[in-house]
Amino acid sequence: MKNNYRFFSTLLIVISSVTANMPGWKDVPTALKNKHTDLVSEVIAVSSITNCLEQLQQKQSRYVAFVMRPEEVTTGSTIALHRMMRNIDDDPFHDAIWGIVTGPTAQAAQRIAASSEPRFFNNILSTTGVGSDLVTGSVMAFSDANKNDTPEGDISGIFAKAWAKLDPELIVTSSHATQHNLEMPFSKGNLFPGKKQGAFRTSSGDKLKAPKREKVWIAAGNCLIADNTPDDNMVMTALGWGKVNQFVGYIKETWFGEIGWGTWHNFSTLKMPLNESWYVANQNLIRTIPETKPKSRDWMGKMWDLEGTILYGDPAQKLQLLGAAPTAAWQEGAKPLAIIFPTRVAGRKLVS
């Protein structure tokens, strides 16, 4: 293990040399640096954003933000980043809290880079069960646990009305999805991406009202919703028109769901910031792989989830629900308590 015990509150901003010379996109790293005056920030331009392991090993940063144009964000590049971020040192874990800063336009990416919103979560709109005690405002949730709890017919129009009324700071979704649609629970209607960076549309014929508030979206149980494809897609509509500043979701089909629901648990129950919630969910999954029976259902599920999700947005931005987390315990269910220290711990060693 490397003996580089630098101060750990550092942000490394990685951008390809091509993107760094493009109007608009070259301003995104500057916006990140200007926002994070509490961190030691550095920008590096690399020839290949998915092949810069040597530079990452030299910097040993706590946070790594990959600034990428949408055409650079593919399933292959996302998986490559997962693998690279686990190989900065010789343990199997993610070696920094990281994410992709992107958007359908340079202006959208600049907004994400510069913004600290939402500072408060007042309202939630959800297509899965969400407790009303998470916020002091309003929660509109469609249950995906009991068909009788949802109205009959196409309920996408109800979703559109709730979006307009609440202008929610937090969106939580489950149910079937692809890059090109989000089903309402029990297939009772759909939400579609905007055409040419326009508004979300519903199968009931509505266009969603342009949001005023900036948002966070946790797609805990949706297949493919975070996968960026060349055509109009859900995640770029969210990051652009939808004013979503952090988005966690799957880039592939999901049937196991440990990272998605683990992220939601860390965020909603343990009150971790979303960047740390996703990071810790990945670490916990990696930790349990060696003790899981090879080729078992759980083992195959963990391997499927290992590189199946992504955090879009500023990875150093801490956006979290208010309220106290449960009393700390050494064991949180079957998982060890996750503690992220403010600095690197000198003299550490892997004991098992």
mmCIF file of C-alpha atoms in Angstrom:
data_model
loop_
_atom_site.group_PDB
_atom_site.id
_atom_site.type_symbol
_atom_site.label_atom_id
_atom_site.label_comp_id
_atom_site.label_asym_id
_atom_site.label_seq_id
_atom_site.Cartn_x
_atom_site.Cartn_y
_atom_site.Cartn_z
ATOM 1 C CA MET A 1 0.000 0.000 0.000
ATOM 2 C CA LYS A 2 1.302 3.420 -0.919
ATOM 3 C CA ASN A 3 2.723 5.508 1.941
ATOM 4 C CA ASN A 4 1.469 8.848 0.688
ATOM 5 C CA TYR A 5 -0.402 10.426 3.615
ATOM 6 C CA ARG A 6 -1.190 13.810 2.143
ATOM 7 C CA PHE A 7 -3.937 15.995 3.550
ATOM 8 C CA PHE A 8 -7.020 14.275 2.266
ATOM 9 C CA SER A 9 -9.398 17.211 1.595
ATOM 10 C CA THR A 10 -8.389 17.603 -2.038
ATOM 11 C CA LEU A 11 -10.449 17.763 -5.201
ATOM 12 C CA LEU A 12 -8.958 16.613 -8.482
ATOM 13 C CA ILE A 13 -10.831 17.794 -11.571
ATOM 14 C CA VAL A 14 -10.056 15.681 -14.639
ATOM 15 C CA ILE A 15 -10.961 16.821 -18.142
ATOM 16 C CA SER A 16 -9.854 15.621 -21.547
ATOM 17 C CA SER A 17 -7.540 17.907 -23.481
ATOM 18 C CA VAL A 18 -10.117 18.148 -26.262
ATOM 19 C CA THR A 19 -12.930 19.169 -23.903
ATOM 20 C CA ALA A 20 -10.658 21.606 -22.047
ATOM 21 C CA ASN A 21 -10.262 23.616 -25.254
ATOM 22 C CA MET A 22 -13.945 23.799 -26.131
ATOM 23 C CA PRO A 23 -15.986 26.971 -25.489
ATOM 24 C CA GLY A 24 -18.220 26.598 -22.471
ATOM 25 C CA TRP A 25 -16.783 23.277 -21.334
ATOM 26 C CA LYS A 26 -13.430 24.805 -20.397
ATOM 27 C CA ASP A 27 -15.304 26.937 -17.829
ATOM 28 C CA VAL A 28 -16.749 23.945 -15.938
ATOM 29 C CA PRO A 29 -13.535 23.111 -13.985
ATOM 30 C CA THR A 30 -13.179 26.799 -13.064
ATOM 31 C CA ALA A 31 -16.713 26.799 -11.656
ATOM 32 C CA LEU A 32 -15.926 23.734 -9.553
ATOM 33 C CA LYS A 33 -12.742 25.305 -8.196
ATOM 34 C CA ASN A 34 -14.456 28.581 -7.397
ATOM 35 C CA LYS A 35 -17.189 26.794 -5.465
ATOM 36 C CA HIS A 36 -14.917 24.582 -3.385
ATOM 37 C CA THR A 37 -12.802 27.179 -1.620
ATOM 38 C CA ASP A 38 -12.716 24.789 1.364
ATOM 39 C CA LEU A 39 -10.766 22.233 -0.659
ATOM 40 C CA VAL A 40 -7.380 22.164 -2.308
ATOM 41 C CA SER A 41 -8.494 21.874 -5.930
ATOM 42 C CA GLU A 42 -6.437 21.041 -8.989
ATOM 43 C CA VAL A 43 -7.367 20.683 -12.653
ATOM 44 C CA ILE A 44 -5.545 18.304 -14.992
ATOM 45 C CA ALA A 45 -6.154 17.857 -18.715
ATOM 46 C CA VAL A 46 -5.446 14.335 -19.946
ATOM 47 C CA SER A 47 -5.288 12.726 -23.356
ATOM 48 C CA SER A 48 -7.694 9.963 -22.294
ATOM 49 C CA ILE A 49 -10.119 10.448 -19.433
ATOM 50 C CA THR A 50 -10.564 6.696 -18.977
ATOM 51 C CA ASN A 51 -6.836 5.971 -19.087
ATOM 52 C CA CYS A 52 -5.245 8.351 -16.596
ATOM 53 C CA LEU A 53 -4.538 5.973 -13.727
ATOM 54 C CA GLU A 54 -0.932 7.127 -13.332
ATOM 55 C CA GLN A 55 -2.013 10.731 -12.763
ATOM 56 C CA LEU A 56 -4.644 9.619 -10.224
ATOM 57 C CA GLN A 57 -2.043 7.588 -8.357
ATOM 58 C CA GLN A 58 0.257 10.602 -8.196
ATOM 59 C CA LYS A 59 -2.434 12.946 -6.851
ATOM 60 C CA GLN A 60 -4.100 10.632 -4.271
ATOM 61 C CA SER A 61 -7.085 12.983 -4.018
ATOM 62 C CA ARG A 62 -10.118 12.543 -1.818
ATOM 63 C CA TYR A 63 -12.583 13.678 -4.498
ATOM 64 C CA VAL A 64 -12.284 13.181 -8.252
ATOM 65 C CA ALA A 65 -14.619 14.978 -10.658
ATOM 66 C CA PHE A 66 -14.539 13.816 -14.272
ATOM 67 C CA VAL A 67 -15.771 16.672 -16.476
ATOM 68 C CA MET A 68 -17.115 15.045 -19.627
ATOM 69 C CA ARG A 69 -19.129 16.125 -22.640
ATOM 70 C CA PRO A 70 -22.227 13.923 -23.115
ATOM 71 C CA GLU A 71 -20.683 12.192 -26.128
ATOM 72 C CA GLU A 72 -17.800 11.095 -23.873
ATOM 73 C CA VAL A 73 -20.188 9.440 -21.410
ATOM 74 C CA THR A 74 -20.913 5.905 -22.608
ATOM 75 C CA THR A 75 -21.541 2.579 -20.920
ATOM 76 C CA GLY A 76 -17.958 1.602 -21.739
ATOM 77 C CA SER A 77 -16.391 4.786 -20.386
ATOM 78 C CA THR A 78 -18.448 4.602 -17.193
ATOM 79 C CA ILE A 79 -17.370 1.016 -16.515
ATOM 80 C CA ALA A 80 -13.755 1.982 -17.277
ATOM 81 C CA LEU A 81 -13.947 4.753 -14.664
ATOM 82 C CA HIS A 82 -15.255 2.288 -12.062
ATOM 83 C CA ARG A 83 -12.305 -0.013 -12.693
ATOM 84 C CA MET A 84 -9.758 2.785 -12.729
ATOM 85 C CA MET A 85 -11.055 4.233 -9.450
ATOM 86 C CA ARG A 86 -10.607 0.847 -7.745
ATOM 87 C CA ASN A 87 -6.973 0.595 -8.844
ATOM 88 C CA ILE A 88 -5.409 3.774 -7.491
ATOM 89 C CA ASP A 89 -3.902 1.712 -4.680
ATOM 90 C CA ASP A 90 -3.690 -1.999 -3.974
ATOM 91 C CA ASP A 91 -6.906 -2.562 -2.053
ATOM 92 C CA PRO A 92 -10.098 -3.559 -3.929
ATOM 93 C CA PHE A 93 -12.134 -0.488 -2.944
ATOM 94 C CA HIS A 94 -12.982 2.803 -4.636
ATOM 95 C CA ASP A 95 -10.039 5.035 -3.742
ATOM 96 C CA ALA A 96 -11.814 8.387 -3.920
ATOM 97 C CA ILE A 97 -15.330 9.786 -3.857
ATOM 98 C CA TRP A 98 -15.932 10.387 -7.550
ATOM 99 C CA GLY A 99 -18.536 11.270 -10.133
ATOM 100 C CA ILE A 100 -19.152 12.602 -13.625
ATOM 101 C CA VAL A 101 -19.923 16.289 -14.164
ATOM 102 C CA THR A 102 -21.782 16.523 -17.444
ATOM 103 C CA GLY A 103 -25.013 17.689 -19.031
ATOM 104 C CA PRO A 104 -26.691 17.975 -22.407
ATOM 105 C CA THR A 105 -24.982 21.359 -22.876
ATOM 106 C CA ALA A 106 -21.957 23.137 -21.465
ATOM 107 C CA GLN A 107 -24.341 25.586 -19.770
ATOM 108 C CA ALA A 108 -26.068 22.744 -17.898
ATOM 109 C CA ALA A 109 -22.692 21.375 -16.779
ATOM 110 C CA GLN A 110 -21.668 24.857 -15.627
ATOM 111 C CA ARG A 111 -24.845 25.115 -13.544
ATOM 112 C CA ILE A 112 -24.123 21.790 -11.872
ATOM 113 C CA ALA A 113 -20.502 22.743 -11.237
ATOM 114 C CA ALA A 114 -21.330 26.140 -9.746
ATOM 115 C CA SER A 115 -24.441 25.294 -7.738
ATOM 116 C CA SER A 116 -24.756 24.247 -4.098
ATOM 117 C CA GLU A 117 -28.490 23.575 -4.452
ATOM 118 C CA PRO A 118 -30.664 22.172 -3.088
ATOM 119 C CA ARG A 119 -29.644 23.385 0.361
ATOM 120 C CA PHE A 120 -32.910 22.095 1.840
ATOM 121 C CA PHE A 121 -35.242 19.277 0.883
ATOM 122 C CA ASN A 122 -38.787 20.492 1.441
ATOM 123 C CA ASN A 123 -40.776 18.377 -1.026
ATOM 124 C CA ILE A 124 -40.408 14.862 -2.422
ATOM 125 C CA LEU A 125 -41.996 13.302 -5.509
ATOM 126 C CA SER A 126 -41.613 9.536 -5.688
ATOM 127 C CA THR A 127 -42.745 6.482 -7.642
ATOM 128 C CA THR A 128 -41.912 4.209 -4.716
ATOM 129 C CA GLY A 129 -42.716 4.128 -1.025
ATOM 130 C CA VAL A 130 -41.204 7.134 0.781
ATOM 131 C CA GLY A 131 -41.874 8.145 4.378
ATOM 132 C CA SER A 132 -43.615 11.446 5.003
ATOM 133 C CA ASP A 133 -41.286 12.094 7.945
ATOM 134 C CA LEU A 134 -38.236 12.720 5.726
ATOM 135 C CA VAL A 135 -39.102 16.370 5.066
ATOM 136 C CA THR A 136 -41.134 19.120 6.692
ATOM 137 C CA GLY A 137 -42.881 19.939 3.395
ATOM 138 C CA SER A 138 -44.947 17.603 1.227
ATOM 139 C CA VAL A 139 -44.398 14.075 -0.045
ATOM 140 C CA MET A 140 -46.268 12.738 -3.072
ATOM 141 C CA ALA A 141 -45.518 9.035 -3.482
ATOM 142 C CA PHE A 142 -47.040 6.383 -5.700
ATOM 143 C CA SER A 143 -46.698 2.977 -4.070
ATOM 144 C CA ASP A 144 -44.991 0.291 -6.105
ATOM 145 C CA ALA A 145 -45.696 -2.249 -3.364
ATOM 146 C CA ASN A 146 -49.480 -2.540 -3.631
ATOM 147 C CA LYS A 147 -51.412 -2.111 -6.859
ATOM 148 C CA ASN A 148 -54.526 -1.153 -4.917
ATOM 149 C CA ASP A 149 -52.727 1.904 -3.526
ATOM 150 C CA THR A 150 -52.459 3.533 -6.966
ATOM 151 C CA PRO A 151 -55.351 5.035 -8.947
ATOM 152 C CA GLU A 152 -56.705 3.219 -11.982
ATOM 153 C CA GLY A 153 -55.774 4.209 -15.514
ATOM 154 C CA ASP A 154 -52.849 6.293 -16.736
ATOM 155 C CA ILE A 155 -51.469 8.093 -13.675
ATOM 156 C CA SER A 156 -48.690 9.944 -15.487
ATOM 157 C CA GLY A 157 -50.923 13.019 -15.531
ATOM 158 C CA ILE A 158 -51.124 12.879 -11.738
ATOM 159 C CA PHE A 159 -47.325 12.758 -11.671
ATOM 160 C CA ALA A 160 -47.215 15.866 -13.897
ATOM 161 C CA LYS A 161 -49.636 17.742 -11.613
ATOM 162 C CA ALA A 162 -47.614 16.769 -8.524
ATOM 163 C CA TRP A 163 -44.412 17.932 -10.233
ATOM 164 C CA ALA A 164 -46.005 21.324 -10.945
ATOM 165 C CA LYS A 165 -47.499 21.715 -7.464
ATOM 166 C CA LEU A 166 -44.498 20.574 -5.425
ATOM 167 C CA ASP A 167 -41.568 21.564 -7.646
ATOM 168 C CA PRO A 168 -39.759 18.928 -5.550
ATOM 169 C CA GLU A 169 -36.141 19.156 -4.483
ATOM 170 C CA LEU A 170 -35.921 15.356 -4.258
ATOM 171 C CA ILE A 171 -37.136 12.750 -6.757
ATOM 172 C CA VAL A 172 -37.007 9.050 -5.830
ATOM 173 C CA THR A 173 -37.984 6.435 -8.390
ATOM 174 C CA SER A 174 -38.408 2.714 -8.848
ATOM 175 C CA SER A 175 -40.537 0.654 -11.304
ATOM 176 C CA HIS A 176 -39.577 -0.341 -14.859
ATOM 177 C CA ALA A 177 -37.522 2.075 -16.933
ATOM 178 C CA THR A 178 -35.148 2.401 -19.850
ATOM 179 C CA GLN A 179 -33.018 5.250 -21.151
ATOM 180 C CA HIS A 180 -36.154 6.464 -22.917
ATOM 181 C CA ASN A 181 -38.958 6.086 -20.375
ATOM 182 C CA LEU A 182 -39.897 5.779 -16.726
ATOM 183 C CA GLU A 183 -42.978 3.686 -16.040
ATOM 184 C CA MET A 184 -45.386 4.650 -13.334
ATOM 185 C CA PRO A 185 -45.939 1.799 -10.833
ATOM 186 C CA PHE A 186 -47.698 -1.251 -12.315
ATOM 187 C CA SER A 187 -47.243 0.139 -15.864
ATOM 188 C CA LYS A 188 -49.937 2.780 -15.361
ATOM 189 C CA GLY A 189 -48.425 5.353 -17.713
ATOM 190 C CA ASN A 190 -44.979 6.646 -18.634
ATOM 191 C CA LEU A 191 -42.680 9.616 -18.324
ATOM 192 C CA PHE A 192 -40.621 10.295 -21.462
ATOM 193 C CA PRO A 193 -37.490 12.431 -22.012
ATOM 194 C CA GLY A 194 -37.732 15.808 -23.647
ATOM 195 C CA LYS A 195 -37.179 16.068 -27.374
ATOM 196 C CA LYS A 196 -34.153 18.170 -28.290
ATOM 197 C CA GLN A 197 -33.481 19.074 -24.627
ATOM 198 C CA GLY A 198 -37.070 20.090 -23.978
ATOM 199 C CA ALA A 199 -39.472 19.176 -21.173
ATOM 200 C CA PHE A 200 -40.303 15.720 -19.844
ATOM 201 C CA ARG A 201 -43.501 14.392 -21.451
ATOM 202 C CA THR A 202 -46.123 11.973 -20.155
ATOM 203 C CA SER A 203 -48.101 9.255 -21.871
ATOM 204 C CA SER A 204 -51.258 11.134 -20.842
ATOM 205 C CA GLY A 205 -50.246 13.995 -23.141
ATOM 206 C CA ASP A 206 -48.821 16.472 -20.639
ATOM 207 C CA LYS A 207 -45.533 18.322 -20.666
ATOM 208 C CA LEU A 208 -44.046 18.822 -17.230
ATOM 209 C CA LYS A 209 -43.897 22.386 -15.975
ATOM 210 C CA ALA A 210 -40.458 23.977 -16.127
ATOM 211 C CA PRO A 211 -38.925 23.660 -12.647
ATOM 212 C CA LYS A 212 -37.784 26.644 -10.618
ATOM 213 C CA ARG A 213 -35.992 24.702 -7.898
ATOM 214 C CA GLU A 214 -32.819 22.691 -8.457
ATOM 215 C CA LYS A 215 -33.053 19.031 -7.598
ATOM 216 C CA VAL A 216 -31.569 15.672 -6.653
ATOM 217 C CA TRP A 217 -32.770 12.424 -8.256
ATOM 218 C CA ILE A 218 -32.184 8.990 -6.723
ATOM 219 C CA ALA A 219 -33.276 6.274 -9.172
ATOM 220 C CA ALA A 220 -32.949 3.473 -6.650
ATOM 221 C CA GLY A 221 -34.661 0.738 -8.621
ATOM 222 C CA ASN A 222 -34.838 1.706 -12.302
ATOM 223 C CA CYS A 223 -33.196 -0.182 -15.141
ATOM 224 C CA LEU A 224 -30.990 1.817 -17.504
ATOM 225 C CA ILE A 225 -32.349 5.245 -16.547
ATOM 226 C CA ALA A 226 -28.843 6.676 -16.003
ATOM 227 C CA ASP A 227 -27.410 5.307 -19.228
ATOM 228 C CA ASN A 228 -26.590 8.080 -21.694
ATOM 229 C CA THR A 229 -27.467 7.199 -25.272
ATOM 230 C CA PRO A 230 -27.030 9.399 -28.356
ATOM 231 C CA ASP A 231 -30.788 9.934 -28.702
ATOM 232 C CA ASP A 232 -33.024 11.850 -26.293
ATOM 233 C CA ASN A 233 -32.706 10.133 -22.928
ATOM 234 C CA MET A 234 -33.915 10.398 -19.363
ATOM 235 C CA VAL A 235 -30.718 11.367 -17.579
ATOM 236 C CA MET A 236 -29.716 14.219 -19.893
ATOM 237 C CA THR A 237 -33.245 15.636 -19.742
ATOM 238 C CA ALA A 238 -32.967 15.511 -15.955
ATOM 239 C CA LEU A 239 -29.515 17.117 -15.809
ATOM 240 C CA GLY A 240 -30.481 19.809 -18.300
ATOM 241 C CA TRP A 241 -34.119 20.875 -18.470
ATOM 242 C CA GLY A 242 -34.948 19.225 -15.127
ATOM 243 C CA LYS A 243 -32.319 21.192 -13.140
ATOM 244 C CA VAL A 244 -31.086 18.025 -11.430
ATOM 245 C CA ASN A 245 -27.649 18.624 -9.899
ATOM 246 C CA GLN A 246 -26.950 15.118 -8.559
ATOM 247 C CA PHE A 247 -28.351 11.923 -10.080
ATOM 248 C CA VAL A 248 -27.647 8.357 -8.939
ATOM 249 C CA GLY A 249 -28.937 5.518 -11.098
ATOM 250 C CA TYR A 250 -28.243 2.354 -13.061
ATOM 251 C CA ILE A 251 -26.529 2.264 -16.433
ATOM 252 C CA LYS A 252 -27.734 -1.287 -17.020
ATOM 253 C CA GLU A 253 -30.733 -3.445 -16.154
ATOM 254 C CA THR A 254 -31.177 -3.962 -12.425
ATOM 255 C CA TRP A 255 -32.479 -7.102 -10.789
ATOM 256 C CA PHE A 256 -30.339 -7.216 -7.624
ATOM 257 C CA GLY A 257 -30.480 -3.597 -6.553
ATOM 258 C CA GLU A 258 -27.898 -3.531 -3.767
ATOM 259 C CA ILE A 259 -26.214 -0.293 -4.850
ATOM 260 C CA GLY A 260 -29.409 1.551 -5.733
ATOM 261 C CA TRP A 261 -31.314 0.701 -2.570
ATOM 262 C CA GLY A 262 -28.147 0.809 -0.481
ATOM 263 C CA THR A 263 -27.595 4.387 -1.628
ATOM 264 C CA TRP A 264 -31.190 5.276 -0.713
ATOM 265 C CA HIS A 265 -30.815 3.643 2.722
ATOM 266 C CA ASN A 266 -27.629 5.567 3.476
ATOM 267 C CA PHE A 267 -29.218 8.817 2.315
ATOM 268 C CA SER A 268 -32.666 8.478 3.884
ATOM 269 C CA THR A 269 -31.994 6.484 7.063
ATOM 270 C CA LEU A 270 -28.377 7.235 7.949
ATOM 271 C CA LYS A 271 -28.666 10.832 6.667
ATOM 272 C CA MET A 272 -25.409 10.650 4.711
ATOM 273 C CA PRO A 273 -24.874 13.163 1.887
ATOM 274 C CA LEU A 274 -25.739 11.641 -1.478
ATOM 275 C CA ASN A 275 -22.124 11.602 -2.706
ATOM 276 C CA GLU A 276 -21.063 9.626 0.378
ATOM 277 C CA SER A 277 -24.209 7.457 0.283
ATOM 278 C CA TRP A 278 -23.302 6.143 -3.166
ATOM 279 C CA TYR A 279 -19.618 5.808 -2.284
ATOM 280 C CA VAL A 280 -20.336 3.809 0.892
ATOM 281 C CA ALA A 281 -22.876 1.575 -0.885
ATOM 282 C CA ASN A 282 -20.158 0.619 -3.374
ATOM 283 C CA GLN A 283 -17.624 0.013 -0.614
ATOM 284 C CA ASN A 284 -20.016 -2.225 1.318
ATOM 285 C CA LEU A 285 -20.764 -4.308 -1.748
ATOM 286 C CA ILE A 286 -17.070 -4.753 -2.550
ATOM 287 C CA ARG A 287 -16.361 -5.686 1.076
ATOM 288 C CA THR A 288 -18.830 -8.593 0.985
ATOM 289 C CA ILE A 289 -17.866 -10.143 -2.368
ATOM 290 C CA PRO A 290 -15.021 -12.336 -0.964
ATOM 291 C CA GLU A 291 -17.338 -13.831 1.680
ATOM 292 C CA THR A 292 -20.135 -14.578 -0.813
ATOM 293 C CA LYS A 293 -20.328 -18.067 -2.299
ATOM 294 C CA PRO A 294 -19.022 -17.899 -5.886
ATOM 295 C CA LYS A 295 -21.646 -18.397 -8.621
ATOM 296 C CA SER A 296 -24.473 -18.125 -6.074
ATOM 297 C CA ARG A 297 -27.390 -15.794 -6.776
ATOM 298 C CA ASP A 298 -26.044 -13.212 -4.328
ATOM 299 C CA TRP A 299 -22.555 -13.415 -5.823
ATOM 300 C CA MET A 300 -23.890 -12.934 -9.359
ATOM 301 C CA GLY A 301 -26.023 -10.030 -8.154
ATOM 302 C CA LYS A 302 -23.094 -8.310 -6.485
ATOM 303 C CA MET A 303 -20.916 -8.737 -9.555
ATOM 304 C CA TRP A 304 -23.766 -7.355 -11.694
ATOM 305 C CA ASP A 305 -24.141 -4.292 -9.462
ATOM 306 C CA LEU A 306 -20.392 -3.749 -9.074
ATOM 307 C CA GLU A 307 -20.118 -1.428 -12.089
ATOM 308 C CA GLY A 308 -23.813 -0.903 -12.710
ATOM 309 C CA THR A 309 -24.478 2.565 -11.280
ATOM 310 C CA ILE A 310 -23.120 6.077 -11.559
ATOM 311 C CA LEU A 311 -23.149 9.367 -9.698
ATOM 312 C CA TYR A 312 -23.713 12.329 -11.994
ATOM 313 C CA GLY A 313 -22.881 15.698 -10.487
ATOM 314 C CA ASP A 314 -20.226 17.296 -8.327
ATOM 315 C CA PRO A 315 -18.740 14.461 -6.211
ATOM 316 C CA ALA A 316 -17.478 16.907 -3.565
ATOM 317 C CA GLN A 317 -20.893 18.508 -3.072
ATOM 318 C CA LYS A 318 -22.611 17.325 0.118
ATOM 319 C CA LEU A 319 -26.379 17.389 -0.346
ATOM 320 C CA GLN A 320 -28.295 15.663 2.430
ATOM 321 C CA LEU A 321 -31.570 15.460 4.303
ATOM 322 C CA LEU A 322 -31.845 17.338 7.562
ATOM 323 C CA GLY A 323 -32.438 15.487 10.805
ATOM 324 C CA ALA A 324 -30.387 13.273 13.041
ATOM 325 C CA ALA A 325 -29.069 9.937 11.910
ATOM 326 C CA PRO A 326 -29.700 6.915 14.158
ATOM 327 C CA THR A 327 -27.438 6.495 17.161
ATOM 328 C CA ALA A 328 -24.091 5.260 15.933
ATOM 329 C CA ALA A 329 -23.418 1.565 16.422
ATOM 330 C CA TRP A 330 -20.514 -0.570 15.356
ATOM 331 C CA GLN A 331 -22.890 -2.712 13.356
ATOM 332 C CA GLU A 332 -25.694 -1.216 11.268
ATOM 333 C CA GLY A 333 -27.662 -4.348 10.557
ATOM 334 C CA ALA A 334 -25.194 -6.701 8.888
ATOM 335 C CA LYS A 335 -23.016 -3.816 7.754
ATOM 336 C CA PRO A 336 -20.167 -2.155 9.639
ATOM 337 C CA LEU A 337 -20.630 1.479 10.542
ATOM 338 C CA ALA A 338 -19.183 3.665 7.792
ATOM 339 C CA ILE A 339 -17.018 6.538 9.012
ATOM 340 C CA ILE A 340 -15.248 8.807 6.532
ATOM 341 C CA PHE A 341 -12.303 10.454 8.272
ATOM 342 C CA PRO A 342 -11.431 14.080 7.442
ATOM 343 C CA THR A 343 -7.793 13.238 6.716
ATOM 344 C CA ARG A 344 -5.837 10.189 5.692
ATOM 345 C CA VAL A 345 -4.844 7.960 8.603
ATOM 346 C CA ALA A 346 -1.090 7.375 8.741
ATOM 347 C CA GLY A 347 0.170 3.887 9.439
ATOM 348 C CA ARG A 348 -2.965 2.139 8.240
ATOM 349 C CA LYS A 349 -2.742 -1.467 7.118
ATOM 350 C CA LEU A 350 -5.110 -4.056 5.702
ATOM 351 C CA VAL A 351 -5.748 -6.657 8.396
ATOM 352 C CA SER A 352 -8.064 -8.976 6.475
#
